[in-house]
């Protein structure tokens, strides 16, 4: 059922969590754009929570009177984009009343005009976390190429297809459940997948940065990709172990072919055949060691205490500053 653009169509309150690190100028432009491109019936219901990831700078002024309220959650230390999201969600989950919550970036690449589309998709799929599937991107060809490589590797290692980022809508009844999912501490989208909470996606175009330069570099992108894979460690380990088994089978078959040619036929076997057999034995040994390492990693992952954001977020929060 489509969401009507009427005053009664929206929830009484919609929280928006925005992680931020030294991007105050872009945040100000984002807030103004949210006010300008959305109808007052929606804007008046928005409540903003800015998760300040221990920025080295602070805002001079922020636009006032946009939505119901704006608060800044100050962190003691820089924890990174994904962990800042987990802390913001955990703080909101700790409050007495729960409301639908939207996660979006501060730079404007998550377009404010797409907020109603997330809400519409959420209304059509009650109880589902709704992600923005990036139907069109504006990054460089190099970035898009590496992003396609990342999606392919992620699918091979985990068996899951990931075509979305942080821009999403969390239903009110799922917020506390998600705050108890330890995997969102490393990677929010991967944590939702791992939680087995129902989720869906709506195709949306990715916007352009409103101000400043991105803090994401090549190392950050690689670490972000690895963190997404690590969230599904169990599945990844099993798939890698199966690959190792395939390598062992292929190596044993190769050794068998060489031995058969040497002992059972009159075919001349080159002098390097012994080196080939030795190489196959090295592959078998390495596959065995890798499989053994994966087993210990999975056992360690399953037995060690997990960080639960909902229980431990207070350790990172310095204060909550109410702007208006």
Short mmCIF file of N, CA and C in Angstrom, two decimals, residues 18-25 27 50-59 72-80 84 106 215 318:
data_model
loop_
_atom_site.label_atom_id
_atom_site.label_comp_id
_atom_site.label_asym_id
_atom_site.label_seq_id
_atom_site.Cartn_x
_atom_site.Cartn_y
_atom_site.Cartn_z
N UNK A 18 22.72 10.42 12.26
CA UNK A 18 23.71 10.88 11.30
C UNK A 18 25.10 10.82 11.94
N UNK A 19 25.94 9.85 11.59
CA UNK A 19 27.31 9.83 12.10
C UNK A 19 28.13 10.93 11.42
N UNK A 20 29.04 11.53 12.17
CA UNK A 20 29.75 12.69 11.63
C UNK A 20 31.15 12.78 12.20
N UNK A 21 32.11 13.13 11.36
CA UNK A 21 33.47 13.42 11.79
C UNK A 21 33.99 14.62 11.01
N UNK A 22 34.02 15.78 11.66
CA UNK A 22 34.54 17.03 11.07
C UNK A 22 33.79 17.44 9.81
N UNK A 23 32.52 17.10 9.67
CA UNK A 23 31.76 17.43 8.46
C UNK A 23 30.61 18.37 8.79
N UNK A 24 30.86 19.36 9.64
CA UNK A 24 29.79 20.23 10.12
C UNK A 24 29.20 21.09 9.01
N UNK A 25 30.03 21.56 8.08
CA UNK A 25 29.50 22.38 6.99
C UNK A 25 28.54 21.58 6.12
N UNK A 27 26.88 19.00 7.07
CA UNK A 27 25.70 18.72 7.87
C UNK A 27 24.72 19.88 7.82
N UNK A 50 22.81 13.58 15.94
CA UNK A 50 24.11 13.66 15.29
C UNK A 50 25.12 12.95 16.19
N UNK A 51 25.74 11.89 15.69
CA UNK A 51 26.74 11.16 16.47
C UNK A 51 28.11 11.75 16.12
N UNK A 52 28.61 12.62 17.00
CA UNK A 52 29.90 13.27 16.79
C UNK A 52 31.02 12.30 17.16
N UNK A 53 31.70 11.78 16.15
CA UNK A 53 32.72 10.76 16.34
C UNK A 53 34.05 11.39 16.77
N UNK A 54 33.96 12.15 17.89
CA UNK A 54 35.13 12.81 18.47
C UNK A 54 35.83 13.70 17.44
N UNK A 55 35.05 14.59 16.83
CA UNK A 55 35.60 15.50 15.82
C UNK A 55 36.64 16.43 16.44
N UNK A 56 37.63 16.80 15.62
CA UNK A 56 38.64 17.75 16.08
C UNK A 56 38.17 19.19 15.91
N UNK A 57 37.06 19.39 15.18
CA UNK A 57 36.45 20.70 15.03
C UNK A 57 35.02 20.64 15.56
N UNK A 58 34.41 21.81 15.72
CA UNK A 58 33.04 21.85 16.21
C UNK A 58 32.24 22.83 15.34
N UNK A 59 30.95 22.74 15.43
CA UNK A 59 30.11 23.62 14.62
C UNK A 59 30.08 25.03 15.21
N UNK A 72 23.19 16.31 19.75
CA UNK A 72 24.52 15.83 19.36
C UNK A 72 25.00 14.85 20.42
N UNK A 73 25.25 13.62 20.01
CA UNK A 73 25.78 12.60 20.89
C UNK A 73 27.31 12.66 20.81
N UNK A 74 27.95 13.15 21.86
CA UNK A 74 29.40 13.32 21.87
C UNK A 74 30.07 12.03 22.36
N UNK A 75 31.06 11.55 21.60
CA UNK A 75 31.80 10.35 21.96
C UNK A 75 33.15 10.71 22.57
N UNK A 76 33.63 9.87 23.47
CA UNK A 76 34.92 10.10 24.11
C UNK A 76 36.08 9.95 23.15
N UNK A 77 35.93 9.07 22.16
CA UNK A 77 37.03 8.80 21.24
C UNK A 77 36.47 8.49 19.86
N UNK A 78 37.34 8.58 18.87
CA UNK A 78 36.95 8.26 17.51
C UNK A 78 36.86 6.75 17.36
N UNK A 79 35.72 6.28 16.91
CA UNK A 79 35.50 4.84 16.78
C UNK A 79 35.26 4.41 15.34
N UNK A 80 35.09 5.37 14.44
CA UNK A 80 34.82 5.02 13.06
C UNK A 80 33.34 5.09 12.73
N UNK A 84 30.05 4.31 15.14
CA UNK A 84 29.27 5.49 15.51
C UNK A 84 27.79 5.25 15.25
N UNK A 106 26.24 12.25 6.61
CA UNK A 106 26.16 13.70 6.78
C UNK A 106 26.57 14.47 5.54
N UNK A 215 36.44 11.64 3.72
CA UNK A 215 37.50 11.14 4.59
C UNK A 215 37.88 9.70 4.24
N UNK A 318 30.24 10.57 25.92
CA UNK A 318 30.65 11.64 26.84
C UNK A 318 29.45 12.40 27.36
#
